[in-house]
Amino acid sequence: MVGLSVGEKHFIQGGINQNLRSDGRKRDTYRPIFVETGVIPQANGSARIRMGATEVIASVKAELGRPSALQPDKGKVAIFVDCSPVAEPTFEGRGGEDLSTELSVALQRCLLGGKSGAGAGIDLSSLVVAEGKICWDLYIDGLVVSSDGNLLDALGAAIKAALSNTGIPRVHVTAAASGDEQPEVDISDEEFLQFDTSEVPVIVTLTKVGRHYIVDATSEEESQMSSAISVSINRKGHICGLTKRGGAGIDPSVISDMISVAQYISEQLINKLDSEISAAEADEDES
Amino acid sequence: MREIQLSLNQTQKIRLQKALQKLESLHSKVNSDASVTVADTIPISLEDSILKGHGTAERNGEVVATVCGVVERVNMLVYVRSLRSRFKPEIGDIIVGRVVEVAQKRWKLEINFNQDAVLMLSSMNLPDGIQRRRTAVDELNMRNVFEENDVICAEVRNFQNDGSLQLQARSQKYGKLEKGQLLTVPPYLVKRQKQHFHHLVQYGVDLILGCNGFIWVGEHCDARDTVAEEQLNNTEEQNTKSTRVSENVPLETRRSICRVANAVRVLSTLGFSLTLEVILEAFNLSSTLNLGIDEMLGSEFHVLVAEKEAERRSSLTKKKR
């Protein structure tokens, strides 16, 4: 991340105050979003999302495993994010680890709900095969290829697109088992169940610069931020998760205001994403 | 040909292909047999003694190209000039750079080159305008002139022995750039021309095309005599500096700045050379179409710019004939 001169910083802040950012966007406009699905054929589902110069790839792999003893009727999902050194020279070696952990935790909080599994955006009960014995484990991996701000939103959108692209093989339980034995299963190669993503939330990050909030900040604008709030909102307008970053404190009334702005923006974002994802799936089917 | 990084639907892809093919056909008459790829033999007549320059190698008695590019011949020298390469500076080039370090009696600037350029304190006009020897006090006040991360416009003075550049900023038109934005484009898109400083009068916008690929778009500042005025009022120095910078750019000027900047971004994505005409064409196209400024970065506008450019160049070549 290159530094910015005093003049450039004032230009960016003045632009945000006047509702005209450096690339001509208003405060509540996203950069053009490009979606491509099925980019990793070995995974059960994958997607690549580009927002301006930010590019991320998400992939979903499904494996059979045992459900946890505390929740025998739910499958398991694990989310990991990796920041590639291709994105920033500072990510080389262990430099990207802090950011990766921060993003993974924020995504888990936004998409998976609390420890008991309540409020999860992804319906875990649909992943169970034999209650208490066998369930699907989903491993969701995100890779940051190019970083120009707003990584969390891009990763949330990529995960949503990858989940829409995910096909879970149909499983027949061939032999029932008693007690602790594992039942035998027959995994079909032909039939796939498409994952239901209508409940998966999107993440909207609002970055506070001066007195105003902007959505989809570039890395230059992020360097000027005082704090940022990421809200994950689903189609019904309900909040599934909330994360705050940045050193400055925010008054609670300001947080409520930011949340309502995020709800308003999320409607357009969900519609835009859905249309882009279906267009991408249609393209993938053609080719 | 490296793929253009845009997401286009089918019709847009076809239109873009057509426009690019039209542009290629306009230029294919020129020296198509001079372009070579790696390991192509360069035709030389064996009687002349030739000097093998950059991008060539001798293999089995033949002169062979080691890079993809165009063969150039100057007297006895034969070399291959590659089309896409790092910035190759020459003396007199206008450069836009960012200060990375304030060192003893010099500033080090980052200019998108393999080494940082050096701007000596003696190559910079003193704030009070007097020509005199730089003293230790001047050296201590260097940060008042340029600080870290400042954007500066300067000219290449000469090369140092290790290959790095030495810059000078003596004229009034060089110096610190404020109130605008800096864009980075591939350096081979900015060809050397007569004028690199453009003042778009009707919009009040300054456009500086640095040969190193840094492009500055900002509000118009009259020649940097503001620095001299500021330093004269020593007591009010801090106030005038901060008020000068924090005066807001008026909204109309900001719109023009953002539109010009987006025009440059679109042209850089398409890979077209950046000249004032082409940038103004893209600017006017977006104004006549009443496009929102941020819509200029969508794929439709890219295709329109490519088509317009193909039309413009074909009409130019027709006029020449």
Coordinates of C-alpha atoms in Angstrom, one line a residue:
Chain A
M1 CA 0.0 0.0 0.0
V2 CA 1.6 3.2 -1.1
G3 CA 1.3 6.2 1.1
L4 CA -0.7 9.2 0.1
S5 CA 0.3 12.9 0.2
V6 CA -1.6 15.4 2.3
G7 CA -3.1 16.9 -0.9
E8 CA -4.4 13.5 -2.1
K9 CA -5.9 12.7 1.4
H10 CA -7.8 16.0 1.4
F11 CA -9.0 15.3 -2.2
I12 CA -10.3 11.9 -1.1
Q13 CA -12.0 13.3 2.0
G14 CA -13.4 16.3 0.1
G15 CA -14.8 13.9 -2.5
I16 CA -16.5 11.8 0.1
N17 CA -18.0 14.9 1.7
Q18 CA -19.3 16.1 -1.6
N19 CA -20.7 12.6 -2.5
L20 CA -18.4 12.3 -5.5
R21 CA -15.5 9.8 -5.0
S22 CA -12.3 9.5 -7.0
D23 CA -13.8 7.2 -9.6
G24 CA -17.1 9.1 -9.8
R25 CA -19.1 6.9 -7.6
K26 CA -21.6 8.1 -5.0
R27 CA -21.2 7.1 -1.4
D28 CA -23.6 4.2 -1.7
T29 CA -22.6 2.8 -5.0
Y30 CA -20.7 -0.5 -5.5
R31 CA -18.0 -1.0 -8.1
P32 CA -19.1 -3.2 -11.1
I33 CA -19.2 -6.8 -9.9
F34 CA -18.2 -9.6 -12.2
V35 CA -19.0 -13.2 -11.3
E36 CA -17.6 -16.4 -12.8
T37 CA -18.7 -19.7 -11.4
G38 CA -17.2 -23.2 -11.7
V39 CA -13.6 -22.0 -11.9
I40 CA -12.3 -25.0 -10.0
P41 CA -13.5 -28.2 -11.5
Q42 CA -12.2 -30.4 -8.7
A43 CA -14.2 -28.6 -6.0
N44 CA -17.9 -29.2 -5.4
G45 CA -18.6 -25.6 -6.1
S46 CA -16.4 -22.5 -6.8
A47 CA -16.7 -18.9 -7.9
R48 CA -14.5 -15.9 -8.7
I49 CA -15.6 -12.4 -8.0
R50 CA -14.1 -9.2 -9.2
M51 CA -15.0 -5.8 -7.7
G52 CA -12.9 -3.2 -9.4
A53 CA -9.3 -4.3 -8.8
T54 CA -10.3 -6.6 -5.8
E55 CA -10.4 -10.2 -7.0
V56 CA -11.2 -13.2 -4.8
I57 CA -11.9 -16.9 -5.4
A58 CA -14.0 -19.1 -3.2
S59 CA -14.3 -22.9 -3.3
V60 CA -16.5 -25.4 -1.5
K61 CA -15.5 -29.0 -0.9
A62 CA -17.8 -31.5 0.7
E63 CA -16.7 -34.6 2.6
L64 CA -18.5 -37.1 4.7
G65 CA -17.9 -36.9 8.4
R66 CA -19.4 -37.4 11.8
P67 CA -21.6 -34.8 13.3
S68 CA -20.6 -33.4 16.7
A69 CA -22.1 -35.0 19.7
L70 CA -23.7 -31.7 20.8
Q71 CA -25.6 -31.2 17.5
P72 CA -26.2 -34.6 16.0
D73 CA -28.7 -33.3 13.5
K74 CA -26.5 -30.7 11.9
G75 CA -23.7 -30.8 9.4
K76 CA -20.5 -28.9 9.9
V77 CA -19.1 -26.0 7.9
A78 CA -15.6 -24.6 8.2
I79 CA -14.5 -21.3 6.6
F80 CA -10.8 -20.4 5.9
V81 CA -9.4 -17.5 4.1
D82 CA -5.9 -17.3 2.6
C83 CA -4.3 -14.0 1.5
S84 CA -2.0 -14.7 -1.4
P85 CA 1.3 -12.8 -1.7
V86 CA 0.2 -12.1 -5.3
A87 CA -2.2 -9.6 -3.8
E88 CA 0.3 -7.6 -1.8
P89 CA 4.0 -8.0 -1.2
T90 CA 3.4 -7.7 2.5
F91 CA 1.4 -10.9 2.5
E92 CA 4.5 -13.0 1.8
G93 CA 5.4 -15.6 4.3
R94 CA 3.4 -15.0 7.5
G95 CA 2.6 -11.4 6.7
G96 CA -0.9 -12.2 5.6
E97 CA -1.8 -14.3 8.5
D98 CA -3.3 -11.6 10.7
L99 CA -5.6 -10.4 7.9
S100 CA -6.5 -14.0 7.0
T101 CA -7.6 -14.9 10.6
E102 CA -9.5 -11.6 10.9
L103 CA -11.4 -12.3 7.7
S104 CA -12.1 -16.0 8.5
V105 CA -13.5 -15.1 12.0
A106 CA -15.6 -12.3 10.5
L107 CA -17.0 -14.6 7.8
Q108 CA -17.7 -17.3 10.3
R109 CA -19.5 -14.9 12.5
C110 CA -21.5 -13.5 9.6
L111 CA -22.5 -16.8 7.9
L112 CA -22.5 -19.4 10.6
G113 CA -24.2 -17.6 13.5
G114 CA -23.5 -18.5 17.1
K115 CA -21.9 -21.5 18.8
S116 CA -25.2 -23.3 19.1
G117 CA -25.7 -22.9 15.4
A118 CA -28.6 -20.6 15.9
G119 CA -29.1 -17.9 13.3
A120 CA -26.9 -19.5 10.8
G121 CA -27.2 -18.2 7.2
I122 CA -26.4 -21.6 5.9
D123 CA -28.9 -24.2 6.8
L124 CA -26.9 -26.9 8.5
S125 CA -29.7 -29.4 9.0
S126 CA -29.8 -30.0 5.2
L127 CA -26.3 -31.4 5.4
V128 CA -27.1 -34.4 7.6
V129 CA -27.2 -37.8 6.1
A130 CA -27.8 -40.2 9.0
E131 CA -28.6 -38.4 12.2
G132 CA -25.9 -38.7 14.8
K133 CA -23.7 -40.9 12.5
I134 CA -23.0 -39.3 9.1
C135 CA -23.1 -35.7 7.9
W136 CA -21.6 -33.6 5.2
D137 CA -18.6 -31.5 6.2
L138 CA -18.3 -28.4 4.0
Y139 CA -14.9 -26.8 3.8
I140 CA -15.2 -23.3 2.3
D141 CA -11.9 -21.7 1.3
G142 CA -11.4 -18.2 0.2
L143 CA -8.4 -16.9 -1.7
V144 CA -7.5 -13.2 -2.0
V145 CA -5.9 -12.8 -5.4
S146 CA -5.8 -9.1 -5.7
S147 CA -6.5 -6.6 -3.0
D148 CA -8.0 -3.1 -3.5
G149 CA -10.2 -2.7 -0.5
N150 CA -13.5 -4.2 0.6
L151 CA -12.2 -7.8 0.9
L152 CA -15.0 -8.9 3.3
D153 CA -17.8 -8.0 1.0
A154 CA -16.1 -9.6 -2.0
L155 CA -15.5 -12.8 0.0
G156 CA -19.1 -12.9 1.2
A157 CA -20.3 -12.5 -2.3
A158 CA -17.9 -15.1 -3.6
I159 CA -19.0 -17.6 -0.9
K160 CA -22.6 -17.0 -1.8
A161 CA -21.8 -17.6 -5.5
A162 CA -19.8 -20.7 -4.8
L163 CA -22.6 -22.2 -2.7
S164 CA -25.1 -21.6 -5.5
N165 CA -22.7 -23.5 -7.7
T166 CA -22.2 -26.4 -5.2
G167 CA -23.5 -29.8 -6.0
I168 CA -23.6 -32.3 -3.2
P169 CA -23.7 -35.9 -4.3
R170 CA -26.8 -37.8 -3.4
V171 CA -26.1 -40.4 -0.7
H172 CA -28.1 -43.7 -0.2
V173 CA -27.7 -45.4 3.1
T174 CA -27.3 -49.0 2.1
A175 CA -27.0 -50.8 5.4
A176 CA -28.5 -49.5 8.6
A177 CA -26.4 -49.8 11.6
S178 CA -27.0 -50.1 15.3
G179 CA -25.2 -48.5 18.2
D180 CA -21.9 -47.0 17.3
E181 CA -21.3 -48.6 14.0
Q182 CA -21.1 -46.5 10.9
P183 CA -23.8 -47.3 8.3
E184 CA -22.6 -48.1 4.9
V185 CA -23.3 -45.5 2.3
D186 CA -23.3 -45.4 -1.4
I187 CA -22.3 -42.0 -2.8
S188 CA -23.8 -41.4 -6.2
D189 CA -21.7 -40.0 -8.9
E190 CA -24.5 -38.9 -11.1
E191 CA -27.1 -37.2 -9.0
F192 CA -26.4 -33.9 -7.3
L193 CA -28.4 -31.8 -5.0
Q194 CA -28.0 -28.1 -5.6
F195 CA -27.4 -26.2 -2.4
D196 CA -30.2 -23.9 -1.4
T197 CA -28.7 -20.4 -1.1
S198 CA -31.8 -18.2 -0.9
E199 CA -31.1 -17.8 2.9
V200 CA -27.4 -17.1 2.6
P201 CA -26.8 -13.5 3.6
V202 CA -24.6 -10.9 1.9
I203 CA -22.1 -8.8 3.7
V204 CA -22.2 -5.0 3.4
T205 CA -19.2 -3.0 4.8
L206 CA -19.7 0.6 5.6
T207 CA -16.5 2.6 6.1
K208 CA -16.7 5.8 8.1
V209 CA -14.5 8.6 6.7
G210 CA -15.0 11.9 8.5
R211 CA -18.7 12.4 9.1
H212 CA -19.9 10.2 6.2
Y213 CA -20.1 6.5 5.5
I214 CA -19.1 4.9 2.2
V215 CA -19.8 1.5 0.8
D216 CA -17.2 -0.6 -1.1
A217 CA -14.1 1.5 -0.2
T218 CA -10.9 1.2 -2.3
S219 CA -7.7 0.7 -0.4
E220 CA -6.9 4.4 -0.7
E221 CA -10.2 5.3 0.9
E222 CA -9.7 2.5 3.5
S223 CA -6.5 4.2 4.6
Q224 CA -8.5 7.3 5.5
M225 CA -11.1 5.4 7.6
S226 CA -11.7 6.0 11.2
S227 CA -13.8 2.8 11.6
A228 CA -15.8 0.3 9.6
I229 CA -18.8 -1.8 10.3
S230 CA -19.6 -5.0 8.3
V231 CA -23.2 -6.2 8.5
S232 CA -24.4 -9.4 7.1
I233 CA -28.0 -9.2 6.0
N234 CA -30.2 -11.8 4.4
R235 CA -33.0 -11.5 1.9
K236 CA -35.6 -10.7 4.5
G237 CA -33.6 -7.8 5.8
H238 CA -32.6 -9.5 9.0
I239 CA -29.2 -9.1 10.4
C240 CA -27.2 -12.3 10.6
G241 CA -23.9 -10.9 11.9
L242 CA -22.1 -7.7 12.8
T243 CA -18.3 -6.9 12.9
K244 CA -16.6 -3.6 13.7
R245 CA -13.1 -2.8 12.7
G246 CA -10.9 0.3 13.2
G247 CA -9.5 2.1 16.2
A248 CA -12.0 4.9 16.6
G249 CA -15.1 4.4 18.8
I250 CA -18.5 4.9 17.4
D251 CA -21.6 6.3 19.2
P252 CA -24.4 3.7 19.4
S253 CA -26.8 6.0 17.6
V254 CA -24.4 6.2 14.7
I255 CA -24.2 2.4 14.6
S256 CA -28.0 2.1 14.4
D257 CA -27.9 4.6 11.6
M258 CA -25.2 2.7 9.7
I259 CA -27.1 -0.5 10.1
S260 CA -30.2 1.0 8.5
V261 CA -28.1 2.4 5.7
A262 CA -26.6 -1.1 5.2
Q263 CA -30.1 -2.7 5.1
Y264 CA -31.1 -0.3 2.4
I265 CA -28.0 -1.0 0.3
S266 CA -28.2 -4.7 0.8
E267 CA -31.5 -5.0 -1.1
Q268 CA -29.9 -3.7 -4.3
L269 CA -26.8 -5.7 -3.7
I270 CA -28.7 -9.0 -3.2
N271 CA -30.6 -8.4 -6.4
K272 CA -27.5 -7.5 -8.3
L273 CA -25.6 -10.5 -7.1
D274 CA -28.5 -12.9 -7.8
S275 CA -28.7 -11.7 -11.4
E276 CA -24.9 -11.8 -11.9
I277 CA -24.7 -15.3 -10.4
S278 CA -27.5 -16.7 -12.6
A279 CA -25.9 -15.1 -15.6
A280 CA -22.6 -16.7 -14.7
E281 CA -24.2 -20.1 -14.2
A282 CA -25.9 -19.8 -17.6
D283 CA -22.5 -18.9 -19.2
E284 CA -20.9 -21.9 -17.5
D285 CA -23.6 -24.2 -18.7
E286 CA -23.1 -23.0 -22.3
S287 CA -19.4 -23.5 -22.3
Chain B
M1 CA -2.0 -10.6 -27.3
R2 CA -2.7 -10.2 -23.6
E3 CA -6.4 -10.5 -22.8
I4 CA -8.2 -7.3 -21.9
Q5 CA -9.5 -7.6 -18.4
L6 CA -13.2 -6.9 -18.9
S7 CA -16.3 -9.0 -18.5
L8 CA -18.2 -8.7 -21.7
N9 CA -21.3 -10.5 -22.9
Q10 CA -21.3 -12.1 -26.4
T11 CA -22.4 -9.1 -28.4
Q12 CA -20.0 -6.8 -26.6
K13 CA -17.1 -9.3 -27.3
I14 CA -17.9 -9.3 -31.0
R15 CA -18.1 -5.5 -31.2
L16 CA -14.8 -5.1 -29.4
Q17 CA -13.2 -7.7 -31.7
K18 CA -14.4 -5.9 -34.7
A19 CA -13.1 -2.5 -33.5
L20 CA -9.7 -3.9 -32.6
Q21 CA -9.4 -5.7 -35.9
K22 CA -10.2 -2.5 -37.7
L23 CA -7.5 -0.7 -35.8
E24 CA -5.0 -3.4 -36.5
S25 CA -5.8 -3.3 -40.2
L26 CA -5.1 0.4 -40.4
H27 CA -1.6 -0.2 -39.2
S28 CA -0.6 -3.5 -40.7
K29 CA 0.8 -1.8 -43.8
V30 CA 3.6 -0.5 -41.8
N31 CA 6.6 -2.8 -41.5
S32 CA 4.8 -6.0 -40.6
D33 CA 7.9 -7.9 -41.8
A34 CA 10.0 -6.1 -39.2
S35 CA 8.1 -7.7 -36.2
V36 CA 9.8 -10.7 -34.7
T37 CA 9.2 -13.2 -31.9
V38 CA 11.7 -15.0 -29.8
A39 CA 14.2 -17.1 -31.9
D40 CA 13.2 -15.6 -35.2
T41 CA 16.2 -15.0 -37.5
I42 CA 16.9 -11.4 -38.2
P43 CA 17.6 -10.9 -41.9
I44 CA 21.0 -9.3 -42.4
S45 CA 23.1 -9.1 -45.4
L46 CA 26.4 -10.9 -44.7
E47 CA 28.6 -8.3 -46.4
D48 CA 27.9 -5.5 -43.9
S49 CA 29.5 -5.6 -40.5
I50 CA 26.8 -5.1 -38.0
L51 CA 26.6 -4.5 -34.3
K52 CA 24.3 -6.7 -32.4
G53 CA 22.3 -4.6 -30.0
H54 CA 19.7 -5.3 -27.3
G55 CA 17.4 -8.2 -27.8
T56 CA 19.6 -10.1 -30.2
A57 CA 21.9 -13.0 -29.9
E58 CA 24.2 -15.1 -32.1
R59 CA 23.1 -18.6 -32.7
N60 CA 24.7 -21.0 -35.2
G61 CA 26.1 -18.0 -37.1
E62 CA 22.8 -16.3 -37.4
V63 CA 21.5 -13.3 -35.6
V64 CA 18.4 -14.3 -33.7
A65 CA 15.9 -12.2 -31.7
T66 CA 15.6 -12.9 -28.0
V67 CA 12.5 -10.8 -27.3
C68 CA 9.2 -10.2 -29.2
G69 CA 9.2 -6.8 -30.8
V70 CA 10.2 -4.8 -33.9
V71 CA 13.6 -4.8 -35.5
E72 CA 15.2 -1.4 -35.6
R73 CA 18.3 -0.6 -37.7
V74 CA 20.4 2.5 -37.1
N75 CA 23.5 2.6 -39.3
M76 CA 25.4 -0.5 -38.3
L77 CA 23.4 -1.2 -35.1
V78 CA 20.6 -3.8 -35.3
Y79 CA 18.4 -4.2 -32.2
V80 CA 14.9 -5.4 -31.3
R81 CA 12.7 -2.9 -29.5
S82 CA 10.1 -4.7 -27.4
L83 CA 6.5 -3.2 -27.4
R84 CA 5.7 -3.7 -23.8
S85 CA 8.6 -3.0 -21.5
R86 CA 9.6 -1.2 -18.4
F87 CA 9.9 2.5 -18.5
K88 CA 13.0 3.5 -20.4
P89 CA 13.9 7.1 -19.4
E90 CA 15.7 9.6 -21.6
I91 CA 17.1 13.0 -20.7
G92 CA 14.4 15.7 -20.7
D93 CA 11.5 13.4 -19.9
I94 CA 8.8 14.7 -17.7
I95 CA 8.4 12.5 -14.7
V96 CA 5.7 12.4 -12.0
G97 CA 7.0 10.7 -8.8
R98 CA 6.3 10.2 -5.2
V99 CA 8.8 11.0 -2.4
V100 CA 9.9 7.9 -0.5
E101 CA 12.8 9.3 1.5
V102 CA 14.3 12.6 2.6
A103 CA 18.0 12.0 2.6
Q104 CA 21.1 14.2 3.0
K105 CA 20.7 17.1 0.6
R106 CA 18.4 15.1 -1.7
W107 CA 15.0 13.5 -2.0
K108 CA 14.5 10.0 -3.3
L109 CA 11.5 9.5 -5.5
E110 CA 9.6 6.4 -6.6
I111 CA 9.0 6.6 -10.3
N112 CA 7.9 3.1 -11.5
F113 CA 11.4 2.3 -12.5
N114 CA 13.8 -0.3 -11.2
Q115 CA 15.5 2.2 -9.0
D116 CA 14.4 5.3 -7.1
A117 CA 15.2 8.6 -8.7
V118 CA 17.2 11.3 -6.9
L119 CA 16.2 15.0 -6.8
M120 CA 19.1 17.0 -5.4
L121 CA 18.4 20.0 -3.1
S122 CA 20.5 22.1 -5.5
S123 CA 18.2 21.1 -8.4
M124 CA 15.2 22.6 -6.7
N125 CA 14.3 26.3 -6.5
L126 CA 14.6 27.7 -3.0
P127 CA 11.4 29.1 -1.7
D128 CA 12.6 32.6 -1.6
G129 CA 13.7 32.4 -5.2
I130 CA 17.3 33.6 -4.7
Q131 CA 20.1 31.8 -6.3
R132 CA 22.6 31.0 -3.6
R133 CA 24.6 28.1 -2.1
R134 CA 22.5 25.7 -0.1
T135 CA 23.4 26.0 3.6
A136 CA 22.9 23.6 6.5
V137 CA 19.7 25.5 7.4
D138 CA 18.3 24.8 3.9
E139 CA 19.1 21.2 4.5
L140 CA 17.2 21.1 7.8
N141 CA 14.2 22.8 6.2
M142 CA 13.9 20.2 3.4
R143 CA 10.8 18.8 4.8
N144 CA 9.0 22.1 4.5
V145 CA 9.5 21.9 0.8
F146 CA 8.7 18.3 0.1
E147 CA 7.7 15.6 2.7
E148 CA 7.4 11.9 2.4
N149 CA 4.6 10.7 0.2
D150 CA 4.3 14.0 -1.7
V151 CA 3.7 13.8 -5.4
I152 CA 6.2 15.8 -7.4
C153 CA 6.6 16.7 -11.1
A154 CA 10.1 17.0 -12.4
E155 CA 12.4 16.5 -15.4
V156 CA 15.2 14.0 -16.0
R157 CA 18.5 15.8 -15.8
N158 CA 20.9 13.0 -16.3
F159 CA 21.8 9.4 -15.4
Q160 CA 24.0 8.5 -12.5
N161 CA 26.7 5.8 -12.8
D162 CA 24.5 3.1 -11.3
G163 CA 21.8 3.7 -13.8
S164 CA 19.4 5.7 -11.6
L165 CA 18.0 9.0 -12.6
Q166 CA 18.8 12.4 -11.4
L167 CA 16.0 14.9 -11.7
Q168 CA 15.6 18.6 -11.7
A169 CA 12.6 20.8 -10.8
R170 CA 14.0 24.3 -11.4
S171 CA 11.2 25.7 -13.6
Q172 CA 8.0 27.1 -12.2
K173 CA 5.9 24.4 -13.9
Y174 CA 7.5 21.6 -11.8
G175 CA 7.0 21.0 -8.2
K176 CA 4.5 19.6 -5.7
L177 CA 1.2 18.5 -7.0
E178 CA -1.9 18.8 -4.8
K179 CA -5.6 18.8 -5.1
G180 CA -6.0 15.9 -7.4
Q181 CA -5.5 12.2 -8.0
L182 CA -2.6 10.1 -9.3
L183 CA -3.2 7.3 -11.7
T184 CA -0.9 4.5 -12.7
V185 CA -0.9 3.2 -16.2
P186 CA 1.6 0.9 -18.0
P187 CA 4.5 3.2 -19.1
Y188 CA 4.6 2.2 -22.7
L189 CA 1.1 3.8 -23.2
V190 CA 2.6 7.3 -22.8
K191 CA 4.6 8.1 -25.8
R192 CA 7.0 11.1 -25.8
Q193 CA 5.4 14.2 -27.2
K194 CA 6.0 17.9 -27.4
Q195 CA 3.6 18.7 -24.5
H196 CA 3.1 16.7 -21.4
F197 CA 1.4 19.4 -19.4
H198 CA -2.1 20.0 -20.5
H199 CA -4.4 22.6 -19.0
L200 CA -8.0 22.0 -19.9
V201 CA -9.2 25.5 -19.7
Q202 CA -12.9 25.1 -20.0
Y203 CA -12.9 22.5 -17.1
G204 CA -10.2 24.1 -15.0
V205 CA -8.3 20.8 -14.9
D206 CA -4.6 20.1 -15.0
L207 CA -3.5 16.9 -16.8
I208 CA 0.1 15.9 -16.6
L209 CA 1.2 12.8 -18.5
G210 CA 4.3 11.5 -16.9
C211 CA 6.5 9.4 -19.2
N212 CA 6.9 6.9 -16.4
G213 CA 3.2 6.0 -16.4
F214 CA 2.1 8.2 -13.5
I215 CA -0.7 10.5 -14.7
W216 CA -1.8 13.4 -12.6
V217 CA -5.3 14.8 -12.9
G218 CA -6.1 17.7 -10.6
E219 CA -7.5 21.1 -10.1
H220 CA -5.6 23.8 -12.1
C221 CA -2.9 25.6 -10.1
D222 CA -1.2 28.6 -11.5
A223 CA 2.6 28.2 -11.8
R224 CA 4.0 27.4 -8.4
D225 CA 4.7 30.9 -7.2
T226 CA 2.3 30.1 -4.4
V227 CA 5.3 28.4 -2.7
A228 CA 7.2 31.7 -2.7
E229 CA 4.3 33.7 -1.3
E230 CA 3.8 31.2 1.5
Q231 CA 7.4 31.2 2.7
L232 CA 7.5 35.0 2.8
N233 CA 4.9 35.1 5.5
N234 CA 6.9 33.0 7.9
T235 CA 4.7 33.4 10.9
E236 CA 1.6 32.4 9.0
E237 CA 3.4 29.7 7.2
Q238 CA 1.5 26.8 8.8
N239 CA -1.9 28.4 8.3
T240 CA -1.5 29.2 4.7
K241 CA -0.2 25.8 3.9
S242 CA -3.0 24.0 5.5
T243 CA -5.7 26.3 4.3
R244 CA -4.4 26.2 0.8
V245 CA -4.6 22.4 0.7
S246 CA -7.9 22.1 2.7
E247 CA -9.8 24.5 0.5
N248 CA -12.3 22.3 -1.1
V249 CA -12.3 21.6 -4.8
P250 CA -15.5 23.0 -6.2
L251 CA -18.0 20.3 -7.3
E252 CA -18.0 21.1 -11.0
T253 CA -14.2 20.9 -11.2
R254 CA -14.3 17.7 -9.2
R255 CA -16.7 16.2 -11.7
S256 CA -14.4 17.1 -14.6
I257 CA -11.4 15.7 -12.7
C258 CA -13.2 12.4 -12.1
R259 CA -14.4 12.2 -15.7
V260 CA -10.9 12.8 -17.1
A261 CA -9.5 10.3 -14.6
N262 CA -12.0 7.6 -15.7
A263 CA -11.3 8.3 -19.3
V264 CA -7.6 7.6 -18.7
R265 CA -8.6 4.4 -16.8
V266 CA -10.7 3.2 -19.6
L267 CA -8.0 3.9 -22.2
S268 CA -5.4 2.2 -20.1
T269 CA -7.6 -1.0 -19.7
L270 CA -8.1 -1.1 -23.5
G271 CA -4.4 -0.6 -24.1
F272 CA -4.6 2.6 -26.2
S273 CA -1.8 5.1 -26.3
L274 CA -2.6 8.1 -24.1
T275 CA -2.5 11.5 -25.9
L276 CA -4.6 14.5 -25.1
E277 CA -6.8 14.0 -28.2
V278 CA -7.7 10.4 -27.3
I279 CA -8.5 11.4 -23.7
L280 CA -10.6 14.3 -24.7
E281 CA -12.5 12.1 -27.2
A282 CA -13.4 9.6 -24.5
F283 CA -14.3 12.5 -22.2
N284 CA -16.6 14.1 -24.8
L285 CA -18.1 10.7 -25.7
S286 CA -19.1 10.2 -22.1
S287 CA -20.6 13.7 -21.8
T288 CA -22.6 13.5 -25.0
L289 CA -24.0 10.1 -23.9
N290 CA -24.9 11.7 -20.5
L291 CA -23.2 8.8 -18.8
G292 CA -22.9 8.9 -15.0
I293 CA -19.2 9.2 -14.2
D294 CA -19.0 5.8 -12.5
E295 CA -20.8 4.2 -15.5
M296 CA -17.7 5.0 -17.6
L297 CA -16.0 2.0 -15.9
G298 CA -18.6 -0.5 -17.1
S299 CA -18.0 -2.8 -20.0
E300 CA -20.4 -1.0 -22.4
F301 CA -18.5 2.2 -22.3
H302 CA -15.2 0.4 -23.0
V303 CA -16.7 -1.1 -26.2
L304 CA -18.0 2.3 -27.3
V305 CA -14.6 4.0 -26.7
A306 CA -12.9 1.3 -28.8
E307 CA -15.4 1.7 -31.6
K308 CA -15.1 5.5 -31.5
E309 CA -11.3 5.3 -31.6
A310 CA -11.4 2.9 -34.6
E311 CA -13.6 5.4 -36.4
R312 CA -11.5 8.3 -35.6
R313 CA -8.2 6.7 -36.8
S314 CA -9.8 5.4 -40.0
S315 CA -11.1 8.9 -40.8
L316 CA -7.6 10.3 -40.1
T317 CA -5.9 7.9 -42.5
K318 CA -8.5 8.7 -45.1
K319 CA -7.9 12.4 -44.7
K320 CA -4.1 11.8 -45.2
R321 CA -4.6 10.1 -48.5

